[in-house]
Short mmCIF file of C-alpha atoms in Angstrom, two decimals:
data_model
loop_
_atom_site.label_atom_id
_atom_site.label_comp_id
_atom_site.label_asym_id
_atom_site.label_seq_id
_atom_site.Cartn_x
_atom_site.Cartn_y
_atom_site.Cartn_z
CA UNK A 28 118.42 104.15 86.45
CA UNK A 29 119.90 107.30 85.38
CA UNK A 30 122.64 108.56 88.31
CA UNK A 31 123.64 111.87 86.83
CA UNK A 32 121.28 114.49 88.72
CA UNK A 33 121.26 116.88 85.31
CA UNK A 34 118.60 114.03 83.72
CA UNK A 35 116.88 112.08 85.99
CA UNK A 36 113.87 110.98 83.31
CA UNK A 37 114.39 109.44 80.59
CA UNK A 38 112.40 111.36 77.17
CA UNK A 39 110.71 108.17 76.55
CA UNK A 40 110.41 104.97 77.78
CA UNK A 41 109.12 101.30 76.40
CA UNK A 42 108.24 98.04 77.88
CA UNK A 43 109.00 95.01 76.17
CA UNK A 44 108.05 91.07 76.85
CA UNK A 45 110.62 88.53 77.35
CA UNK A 46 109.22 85.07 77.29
CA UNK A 47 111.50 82.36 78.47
CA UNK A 48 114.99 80.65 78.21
CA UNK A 49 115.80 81.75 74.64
CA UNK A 50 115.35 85.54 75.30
CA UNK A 51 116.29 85.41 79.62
CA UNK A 52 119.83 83.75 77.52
CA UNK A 53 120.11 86.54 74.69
CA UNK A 54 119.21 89.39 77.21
CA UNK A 55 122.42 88.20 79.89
CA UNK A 56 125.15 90.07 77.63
CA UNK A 57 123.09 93.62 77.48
CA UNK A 58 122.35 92.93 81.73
CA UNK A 59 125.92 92.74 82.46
CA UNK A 60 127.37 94.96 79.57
CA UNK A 61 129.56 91.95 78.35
CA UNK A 62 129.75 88.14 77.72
CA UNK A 63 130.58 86.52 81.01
CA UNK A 64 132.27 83.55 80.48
CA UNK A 65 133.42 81.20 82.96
CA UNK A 66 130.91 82.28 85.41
CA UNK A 67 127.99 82.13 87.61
CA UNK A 68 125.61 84.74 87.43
CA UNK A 69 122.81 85.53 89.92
CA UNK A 70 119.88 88.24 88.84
CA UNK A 71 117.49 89.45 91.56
CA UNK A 72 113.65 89.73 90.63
CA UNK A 73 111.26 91.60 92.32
CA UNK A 74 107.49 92.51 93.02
CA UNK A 75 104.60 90.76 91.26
CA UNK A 76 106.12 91.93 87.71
CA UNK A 77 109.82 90.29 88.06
CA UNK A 78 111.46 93.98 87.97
CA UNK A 79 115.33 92.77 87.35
CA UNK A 80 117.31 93.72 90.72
CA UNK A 81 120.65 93.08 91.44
CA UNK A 82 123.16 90.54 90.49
CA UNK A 83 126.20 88.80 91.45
CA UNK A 84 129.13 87.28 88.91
CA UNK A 85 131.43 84.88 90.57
CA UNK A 86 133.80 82.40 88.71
CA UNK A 87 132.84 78.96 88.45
CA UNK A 88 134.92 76.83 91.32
CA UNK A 89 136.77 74.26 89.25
CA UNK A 90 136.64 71.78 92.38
CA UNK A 91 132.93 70.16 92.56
CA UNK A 92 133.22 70.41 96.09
CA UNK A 93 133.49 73.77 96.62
CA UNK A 94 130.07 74.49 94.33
CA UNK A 95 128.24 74.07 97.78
CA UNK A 96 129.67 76.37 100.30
CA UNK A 97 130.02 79.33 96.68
CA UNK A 98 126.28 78.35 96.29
CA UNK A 99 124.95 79.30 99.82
CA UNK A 100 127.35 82.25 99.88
CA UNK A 101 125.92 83.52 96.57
CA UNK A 102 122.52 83.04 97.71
CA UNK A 103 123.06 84.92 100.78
CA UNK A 104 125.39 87.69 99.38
CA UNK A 105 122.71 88.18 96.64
CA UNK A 106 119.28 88.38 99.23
CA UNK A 107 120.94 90.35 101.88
CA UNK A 108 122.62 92.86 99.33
CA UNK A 109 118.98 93.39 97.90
CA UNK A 110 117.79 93.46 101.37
CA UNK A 111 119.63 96.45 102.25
CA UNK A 112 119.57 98.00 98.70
CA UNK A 113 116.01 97.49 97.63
CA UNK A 114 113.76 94.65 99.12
CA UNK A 115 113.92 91.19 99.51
CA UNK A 116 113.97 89.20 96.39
CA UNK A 117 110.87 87.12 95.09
CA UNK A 118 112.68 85.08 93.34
CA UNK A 119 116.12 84.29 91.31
CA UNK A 120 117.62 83.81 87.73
CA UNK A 121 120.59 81.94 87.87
CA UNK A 122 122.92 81.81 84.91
CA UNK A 123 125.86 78.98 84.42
CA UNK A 124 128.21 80.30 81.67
CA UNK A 125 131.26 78.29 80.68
CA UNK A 126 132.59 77.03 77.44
CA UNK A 127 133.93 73.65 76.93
CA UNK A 128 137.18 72.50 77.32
CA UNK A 129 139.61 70.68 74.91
CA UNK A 130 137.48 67.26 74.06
CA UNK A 131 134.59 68.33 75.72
CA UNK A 132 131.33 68.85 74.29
CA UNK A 133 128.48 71.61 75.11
CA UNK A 134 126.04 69.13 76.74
CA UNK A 135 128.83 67.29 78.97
CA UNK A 136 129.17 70.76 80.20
CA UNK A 137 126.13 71.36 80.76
CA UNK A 138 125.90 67.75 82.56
CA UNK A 139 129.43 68.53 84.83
CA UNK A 140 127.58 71.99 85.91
CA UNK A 141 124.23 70.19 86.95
CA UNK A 142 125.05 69.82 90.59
CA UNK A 143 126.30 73.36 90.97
CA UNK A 144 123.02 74.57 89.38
CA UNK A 145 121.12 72.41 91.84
CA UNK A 146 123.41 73.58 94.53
CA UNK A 147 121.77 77.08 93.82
CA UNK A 148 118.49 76.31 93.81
CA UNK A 149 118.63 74.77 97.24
CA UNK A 150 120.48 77.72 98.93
CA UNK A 151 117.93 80.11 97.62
CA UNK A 152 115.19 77.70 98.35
CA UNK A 153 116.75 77.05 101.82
CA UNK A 154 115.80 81.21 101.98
CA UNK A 155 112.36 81.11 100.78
CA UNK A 156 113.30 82.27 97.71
CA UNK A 157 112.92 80.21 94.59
CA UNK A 158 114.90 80.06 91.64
CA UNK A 159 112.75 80.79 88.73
CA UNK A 160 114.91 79.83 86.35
CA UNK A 161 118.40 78.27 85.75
CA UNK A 162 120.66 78.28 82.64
CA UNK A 163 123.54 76.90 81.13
CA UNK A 164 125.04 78.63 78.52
CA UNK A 165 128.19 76.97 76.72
CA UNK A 166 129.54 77.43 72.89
CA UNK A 167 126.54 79.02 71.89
CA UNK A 168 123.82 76.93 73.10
CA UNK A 169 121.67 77.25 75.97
CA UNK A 170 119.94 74.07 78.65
CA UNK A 171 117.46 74.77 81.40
CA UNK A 172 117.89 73.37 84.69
CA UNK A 173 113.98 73.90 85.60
CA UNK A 174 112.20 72.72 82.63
CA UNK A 175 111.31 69.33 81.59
CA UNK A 176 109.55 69.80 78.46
CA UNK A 177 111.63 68.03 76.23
CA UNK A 178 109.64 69.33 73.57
CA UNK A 179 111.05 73.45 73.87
CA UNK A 180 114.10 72.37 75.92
CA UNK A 181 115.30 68.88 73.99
CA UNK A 182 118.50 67.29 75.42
CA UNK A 183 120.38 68.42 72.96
CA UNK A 184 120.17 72.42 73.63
CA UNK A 185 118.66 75.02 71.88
CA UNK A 186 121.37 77.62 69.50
CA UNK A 187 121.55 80.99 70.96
CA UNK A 188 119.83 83.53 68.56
CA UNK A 189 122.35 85.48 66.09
CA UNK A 190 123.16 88.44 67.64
CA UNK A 191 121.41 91.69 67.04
CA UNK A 192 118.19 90.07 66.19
CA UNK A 193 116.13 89.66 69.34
CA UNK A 194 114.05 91.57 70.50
CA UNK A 195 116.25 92.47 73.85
CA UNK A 196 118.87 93.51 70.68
CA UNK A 197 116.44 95.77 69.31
CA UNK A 198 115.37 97.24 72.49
CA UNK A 199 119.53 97.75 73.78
CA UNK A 200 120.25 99.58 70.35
CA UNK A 201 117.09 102.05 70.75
CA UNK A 202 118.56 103.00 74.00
CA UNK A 203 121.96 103.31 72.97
CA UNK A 204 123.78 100.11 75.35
CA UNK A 205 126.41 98.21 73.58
CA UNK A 206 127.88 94.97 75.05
CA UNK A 207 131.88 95.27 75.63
CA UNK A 208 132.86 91.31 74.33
CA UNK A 209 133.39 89.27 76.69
CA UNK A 210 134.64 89.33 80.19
CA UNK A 211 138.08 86.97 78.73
CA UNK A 212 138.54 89.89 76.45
CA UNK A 213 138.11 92.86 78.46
CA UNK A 214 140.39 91.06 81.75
CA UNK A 215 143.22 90.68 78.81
CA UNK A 216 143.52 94.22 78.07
CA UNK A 217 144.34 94.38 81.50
CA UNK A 218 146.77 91.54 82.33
CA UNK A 219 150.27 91.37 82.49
CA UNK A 220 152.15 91.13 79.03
CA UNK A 221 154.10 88.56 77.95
CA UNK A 222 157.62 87.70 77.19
CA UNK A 223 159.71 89.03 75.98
CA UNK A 224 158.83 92.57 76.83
CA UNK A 225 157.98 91.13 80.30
CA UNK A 226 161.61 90.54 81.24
CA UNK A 227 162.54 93.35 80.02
CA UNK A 228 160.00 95.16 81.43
CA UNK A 229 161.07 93.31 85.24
CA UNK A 230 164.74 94.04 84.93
CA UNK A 231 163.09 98.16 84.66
CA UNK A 232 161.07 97.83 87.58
CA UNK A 233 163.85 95.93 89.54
CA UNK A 234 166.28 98.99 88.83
CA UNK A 235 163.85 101.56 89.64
CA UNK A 236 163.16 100.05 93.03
CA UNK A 237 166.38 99.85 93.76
CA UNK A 238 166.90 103.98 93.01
CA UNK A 239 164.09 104.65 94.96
CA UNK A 240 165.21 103.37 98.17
CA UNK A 241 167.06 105.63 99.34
CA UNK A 242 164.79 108.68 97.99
CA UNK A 243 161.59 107.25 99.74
CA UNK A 244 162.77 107.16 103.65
CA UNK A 245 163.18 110.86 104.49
CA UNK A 246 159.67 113.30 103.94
CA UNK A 247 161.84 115.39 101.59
CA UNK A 248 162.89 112.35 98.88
CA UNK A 249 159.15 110.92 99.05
CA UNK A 250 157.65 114.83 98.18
CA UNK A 251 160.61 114.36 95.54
CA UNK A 252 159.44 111.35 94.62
CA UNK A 253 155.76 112.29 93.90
CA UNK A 254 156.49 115.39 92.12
CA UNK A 255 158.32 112.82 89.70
CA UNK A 256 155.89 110.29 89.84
CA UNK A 257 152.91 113.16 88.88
CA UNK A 258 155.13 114.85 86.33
CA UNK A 259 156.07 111.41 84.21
CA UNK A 260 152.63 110.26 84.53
CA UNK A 261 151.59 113.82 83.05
CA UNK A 262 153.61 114.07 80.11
CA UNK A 263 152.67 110.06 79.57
CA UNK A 264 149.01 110.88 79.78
CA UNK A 265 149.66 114.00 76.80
CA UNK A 266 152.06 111.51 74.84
CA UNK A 267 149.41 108.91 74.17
CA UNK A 268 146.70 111.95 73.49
CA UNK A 269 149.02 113.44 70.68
CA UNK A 270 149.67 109.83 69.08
CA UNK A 271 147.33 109.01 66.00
CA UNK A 272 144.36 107.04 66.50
CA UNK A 273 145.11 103.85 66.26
CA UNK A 274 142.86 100.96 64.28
CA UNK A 275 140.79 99.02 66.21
CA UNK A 276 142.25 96.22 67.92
CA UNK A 277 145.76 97.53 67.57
CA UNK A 278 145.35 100.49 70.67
CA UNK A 279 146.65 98.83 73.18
CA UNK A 280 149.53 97.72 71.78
CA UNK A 281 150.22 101.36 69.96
CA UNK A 282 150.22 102.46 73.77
CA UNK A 283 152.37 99.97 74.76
CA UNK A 284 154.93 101.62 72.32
CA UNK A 285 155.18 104.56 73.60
CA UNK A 286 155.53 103.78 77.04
CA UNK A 287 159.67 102.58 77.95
CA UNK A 288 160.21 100.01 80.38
CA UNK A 289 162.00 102.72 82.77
CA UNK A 290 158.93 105.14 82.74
CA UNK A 291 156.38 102.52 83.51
CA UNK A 292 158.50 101.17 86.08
CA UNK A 293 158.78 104.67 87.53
CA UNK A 294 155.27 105.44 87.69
CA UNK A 295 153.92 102.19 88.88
CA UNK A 296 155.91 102.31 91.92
CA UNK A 297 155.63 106.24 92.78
CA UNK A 298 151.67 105.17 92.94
CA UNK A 299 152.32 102.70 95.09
CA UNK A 300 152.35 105.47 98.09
CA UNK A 301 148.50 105.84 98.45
CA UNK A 302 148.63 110.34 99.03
CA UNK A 303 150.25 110.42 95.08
CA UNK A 304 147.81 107.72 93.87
CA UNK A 305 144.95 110.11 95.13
CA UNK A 306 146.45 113.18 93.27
CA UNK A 307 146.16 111.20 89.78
CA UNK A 308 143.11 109.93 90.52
CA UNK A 309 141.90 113.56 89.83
CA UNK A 310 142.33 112.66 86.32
CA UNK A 311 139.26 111.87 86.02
CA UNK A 312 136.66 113.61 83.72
CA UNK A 313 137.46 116.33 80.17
CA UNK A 314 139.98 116.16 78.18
CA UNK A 315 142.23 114.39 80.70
CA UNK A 316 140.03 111.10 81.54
CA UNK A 317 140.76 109.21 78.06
CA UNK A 318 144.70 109.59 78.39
CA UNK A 319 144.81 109.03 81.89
CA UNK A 320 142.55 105.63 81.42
CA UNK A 321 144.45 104.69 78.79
CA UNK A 322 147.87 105.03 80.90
CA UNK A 323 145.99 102.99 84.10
CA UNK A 324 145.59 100.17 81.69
CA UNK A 325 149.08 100.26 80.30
CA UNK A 326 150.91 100.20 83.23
CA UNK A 327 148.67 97.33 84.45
CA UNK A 328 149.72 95.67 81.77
CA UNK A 329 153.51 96.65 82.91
CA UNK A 330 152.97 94.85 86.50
CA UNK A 331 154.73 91.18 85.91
CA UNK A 332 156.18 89.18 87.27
CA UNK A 333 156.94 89.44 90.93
CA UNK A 334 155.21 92.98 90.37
CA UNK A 335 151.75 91.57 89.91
CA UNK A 336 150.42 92.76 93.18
CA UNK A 337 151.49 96.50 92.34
CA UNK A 338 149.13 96.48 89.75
CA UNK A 339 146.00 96.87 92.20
CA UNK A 340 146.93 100.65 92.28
CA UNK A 341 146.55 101.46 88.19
CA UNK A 342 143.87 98.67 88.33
CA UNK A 343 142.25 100.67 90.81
CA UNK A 344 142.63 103.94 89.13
CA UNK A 345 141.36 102.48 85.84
CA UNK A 346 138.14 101.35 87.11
CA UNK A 347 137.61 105.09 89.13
CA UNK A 348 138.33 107.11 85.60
CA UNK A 349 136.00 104.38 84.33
CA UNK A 350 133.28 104.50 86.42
CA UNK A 351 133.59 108.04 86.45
CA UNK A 352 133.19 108.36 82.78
CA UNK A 353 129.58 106.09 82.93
CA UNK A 354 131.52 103.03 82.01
CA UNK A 355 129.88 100.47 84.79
CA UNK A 356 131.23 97.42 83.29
CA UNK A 357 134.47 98.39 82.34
CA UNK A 358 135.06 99.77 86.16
CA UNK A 359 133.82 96.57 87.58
CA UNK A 360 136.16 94.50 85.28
CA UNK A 361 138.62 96.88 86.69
CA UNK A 362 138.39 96.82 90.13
CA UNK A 363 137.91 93.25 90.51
CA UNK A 364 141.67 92.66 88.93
CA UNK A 365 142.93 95.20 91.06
CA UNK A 366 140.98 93.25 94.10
CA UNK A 367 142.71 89.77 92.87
CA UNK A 368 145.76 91.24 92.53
CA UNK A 369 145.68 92.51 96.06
CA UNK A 370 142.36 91.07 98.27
CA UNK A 371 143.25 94.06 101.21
CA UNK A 372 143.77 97.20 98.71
CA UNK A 373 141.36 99.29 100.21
CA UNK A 374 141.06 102.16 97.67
CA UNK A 375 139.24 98.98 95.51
CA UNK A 376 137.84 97.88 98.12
CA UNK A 377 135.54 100.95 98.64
CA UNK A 378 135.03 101.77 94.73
CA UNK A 379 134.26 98.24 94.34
CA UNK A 380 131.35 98.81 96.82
CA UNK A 381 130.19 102.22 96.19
CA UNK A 382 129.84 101.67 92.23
CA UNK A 383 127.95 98.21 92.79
CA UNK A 384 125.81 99.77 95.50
CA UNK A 385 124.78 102.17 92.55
CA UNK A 386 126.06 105.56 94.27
CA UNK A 387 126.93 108.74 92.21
CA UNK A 388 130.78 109.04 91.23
CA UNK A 389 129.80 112.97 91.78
CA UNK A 390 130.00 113.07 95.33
CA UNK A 391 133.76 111.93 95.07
CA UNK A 392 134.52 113.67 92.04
CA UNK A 393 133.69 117.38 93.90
CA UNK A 394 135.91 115.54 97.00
CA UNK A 395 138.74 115.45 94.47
CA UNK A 396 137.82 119.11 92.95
CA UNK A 397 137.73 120.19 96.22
CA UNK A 398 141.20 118.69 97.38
CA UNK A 399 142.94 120.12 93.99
CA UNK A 400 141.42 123.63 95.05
CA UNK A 401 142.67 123.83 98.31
CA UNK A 402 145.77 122.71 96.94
CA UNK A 403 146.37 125.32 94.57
CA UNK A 404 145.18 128.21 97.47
CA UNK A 405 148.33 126.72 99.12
CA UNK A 406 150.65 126.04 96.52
CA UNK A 407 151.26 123.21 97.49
CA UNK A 408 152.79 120.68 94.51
CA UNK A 409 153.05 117.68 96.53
CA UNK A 410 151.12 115.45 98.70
CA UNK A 411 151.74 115.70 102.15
CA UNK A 412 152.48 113.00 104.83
CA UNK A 413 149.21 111.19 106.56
CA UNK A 414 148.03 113.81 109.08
CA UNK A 415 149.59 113.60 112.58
CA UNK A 416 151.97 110.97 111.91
CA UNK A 417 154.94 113.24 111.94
CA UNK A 418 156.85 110.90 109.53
CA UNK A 419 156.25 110.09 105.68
CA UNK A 420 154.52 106.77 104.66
CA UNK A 421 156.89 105.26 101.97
CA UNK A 422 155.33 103.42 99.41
CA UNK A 423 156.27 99.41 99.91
CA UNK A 424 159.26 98.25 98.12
CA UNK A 425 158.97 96.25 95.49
CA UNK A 426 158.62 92.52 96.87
CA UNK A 427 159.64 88.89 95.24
CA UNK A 428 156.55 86.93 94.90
CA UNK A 429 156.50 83.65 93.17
CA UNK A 430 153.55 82.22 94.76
CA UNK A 431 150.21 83.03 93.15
CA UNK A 432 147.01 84.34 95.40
CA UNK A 433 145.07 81.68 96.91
CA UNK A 434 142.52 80.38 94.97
CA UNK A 435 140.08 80.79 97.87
CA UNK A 436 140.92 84.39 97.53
CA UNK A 437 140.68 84.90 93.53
CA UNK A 438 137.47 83.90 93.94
CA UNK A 439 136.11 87.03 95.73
CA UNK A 440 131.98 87.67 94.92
CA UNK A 441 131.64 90.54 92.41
CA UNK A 442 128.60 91.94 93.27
CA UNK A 443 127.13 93.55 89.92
CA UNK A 444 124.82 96.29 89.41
CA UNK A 445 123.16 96.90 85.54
CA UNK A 446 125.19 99.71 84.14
CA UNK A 447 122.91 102.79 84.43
CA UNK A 448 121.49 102.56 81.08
CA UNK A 449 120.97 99.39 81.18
CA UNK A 450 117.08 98.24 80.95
CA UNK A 451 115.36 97.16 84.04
CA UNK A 452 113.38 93.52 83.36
CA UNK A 453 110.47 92.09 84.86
CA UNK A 454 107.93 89.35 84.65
CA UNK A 455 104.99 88.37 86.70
CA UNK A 456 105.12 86.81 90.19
CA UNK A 457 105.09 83.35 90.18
CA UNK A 458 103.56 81.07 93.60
CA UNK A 459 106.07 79.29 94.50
CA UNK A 460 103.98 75.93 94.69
CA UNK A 461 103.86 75.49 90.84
CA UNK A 462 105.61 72.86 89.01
CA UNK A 463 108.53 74.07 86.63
CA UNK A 464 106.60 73.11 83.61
CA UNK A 465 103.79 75.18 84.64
CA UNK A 466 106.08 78.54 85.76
CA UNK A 467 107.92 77.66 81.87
CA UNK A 468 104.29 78.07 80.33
CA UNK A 469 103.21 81.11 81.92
CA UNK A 470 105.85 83.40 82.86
CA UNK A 471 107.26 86.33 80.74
CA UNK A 472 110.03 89.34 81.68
CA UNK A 473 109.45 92.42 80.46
CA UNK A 474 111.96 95.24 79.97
CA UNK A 475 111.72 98.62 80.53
CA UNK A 476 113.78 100.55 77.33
CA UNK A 477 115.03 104.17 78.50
CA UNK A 478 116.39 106.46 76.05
CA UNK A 479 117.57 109.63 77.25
CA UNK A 480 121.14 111.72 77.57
CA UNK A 481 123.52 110.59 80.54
CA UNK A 482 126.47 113.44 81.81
CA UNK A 483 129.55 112.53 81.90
CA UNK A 484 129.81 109.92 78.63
#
């Protein structure tokens, strides 16, 4: 589904076949825009043809016992969410990705994960809505939870086909969709760095915290404050556009050179006060959307420590320039660090939702246009306090935490949406009183290849 108003059809379209595990397994990546590993993965299928709907991407609970209650609150996340955003599902894909650990093989994986796969069939069952099919997908081999026939699913596994020879391949390079690695890789370009630049990176943000407190309780030291905060993350932003491309693989790091400890520190707590986080969030499209993502992700990388929970804010911002931009994956990656760094930051909270409920990034681009216009008829070079409170809101100080988030709460449902390019699948209805080996037999998926120009890549 194109969202970009300026080409709403695509100049040609194709429909292509996908018949069972092998090809529902090689066509997860190009669904989701990335390997995701270490998770459960729910896709949506509706009308008679099995047109691919929504999905959900959760982490696998490491404690059996939680596999339940995650089951029936996937399966009732997943129908209601397609409720209100299309119809109610006819049925379910559910997807079991997770590699093996040190001295454990792919089929003892597969074997542990068993009960959580069953665990999802009866909570969509439990809804009238069947699970059509359920895979496991570990070190690249593939089970099925629903078929029997040893002879096309053998105890064993089947290999995953080489990459960029399926026909799902095929059909993702015709309409220009590339898969970002995998989820491991694109959450480390994000996460905190290590030691020793950590420590030295702590001892910055500990001294800048402690400057800042007396700056940030009177209105005139927090407009002071901003105007820094903008500034510094300005000339930041046109440092790392000037610097020479750097090789692939090597960017982040060449960023994190030319970023010092005391500037990152700076900026990532001057965006801690929400009215300067929404003046760099205009940032976001032109010339100024690459630099500015590229700074988000640096000084997300700068949050350690006890710091970790400041990172929501350039977490937050990274997945807005990202989304933005028409990078779906990257922004939901994003945003659902910045929500485990901080469960209650609401400015992820409501990006989170708008870009998996599929909505146009437009409507709050021209909101930010709009604010930077008004802005400029004023003259105005600093944000303001929140309206009628009469006093400034300081940004929080900088806070000691040792103790990590609640495991309950790192687990948060990440409701996923295709990115907009992304082919829509389908495959004819099944009833739901037919055996397994019966619905393996029959049923196919086919997918719908769009090739067309998107605004805004």
């Amino acid at each position: 589904m194109n969202k970009h108003p300026e080409s709403t059809e695509p100049t040609d379209e194709h429909q292509i076949t996908l018949r069972g595990p092998a090809e529902l397994a090689d066509a997860l990546p190009y669904l989701m825009g990335f390997h995701p590993n270490d998770s459960v993965v729910m896709v949506a299928l509706h009308g008679g043809r099995g047109r691919f709907g929504g999905r959900l991407r959760v982490g696998i609970p490491p404690v059996p016992a939680e596999w339940a209650p995650v089951a029936d609150q996937l399966a009732q996340c997943l129908i209601s969410g397609s409720e209100r955003r299309d119809s109610r599902p006819d049925a379910i894909i559910a997807f079991l990705c997770q590699d093996p650990a040190e001295g454990e093989s792919p089929r003892q994986v597969m074997e542990r994960l068993r009960p959580f796969a069953q665990s999802l069939r009866t909570a969509c069952g439990a809804r009238d809505v069947p699970v059509l099919e359920a895979l496991c997908i570990s070190d690249g081999r593939y089970w099925s939870y629903c078929c029997p026939d040893k002879r096309c699913c053998p105890a064993e596994g089947n290999p995953l086909a080489l990459p960029g020879t399926t026909v799902m391949a095929a059909a993702a390079a015709y309409a220009g969709i590339q898969v970002r690695g995998s989820l491991r890789d694109m959450e480390a370009r994000l996460e905190p760095l290590g030691t020793p630049a950590a420590q030295e990176q702590e001892r910055a943000l500990d001294s800048a915290g402690a400057r800042l407190v007396s700056q940030i309780l009177d209105v005139q030291g927090r407009r002071h404050v901003a105007e820094e905060t903008l500034a510094l993350a300005r000339k930041l932003i046109e440092r790392l556009a000037q610097a020479p491309a750097a090789r692939p693989g090597e960017a982040d790091a060449g960023d994190d050179r030319l970023i010092e400890a005391d500037e990152a520190a700076a900026v990532i707590l001057g965006l801690q006060d929400r009215e300067t986080r929404d003046r760099a969030a205009e940032w976001m499209e032109g010339s100024e959307a690459e630099g500015a993502l590229r700074l988000w992700r640096a000084l997300a990388r700068r949050c350690v420590g006890p710091y970790v929970e400041h990172s929501a804010a350039p977490l937050a911002l990274a997945g807005w320039v990202s989304w933005s931009t028409g990078d779906e994956p990257g922004a939901r990656v994003a945003l659902g660090l910045a929500l485990r760094a901080d469960p209650d930051y609401t400015f992820a909270q409501l990006l989170h939702q708008a870009c998996n409920e599929g909505l146009d990034p437009e409507t709050l681009r021209r909101c930010l246009r709009g604010e930077r216009g008004l802005r400029a008829a004023r003259g105005d070079t600093a944000p303001e306090g929140p309206v009628g409170s009469g006093q400034p809101a300081p940004p929080p100080l900088p806070r000691r935490r040792t103790a990590r988030v609640p495991a309950v709460r790192e687990r948060r449902v990440v409701r996923e949406t295709a990115p907009a390019s992304v082919p829509a699948a389908s495959g004819p209805g099944t009833s739901h009183q037919r055996s397994p080996a019966t619905r393996r037999r029959t049923r196919g998926y086919r997918v719908q290849s769009r090739r067309g120009t998107r605004n805004g890549r």
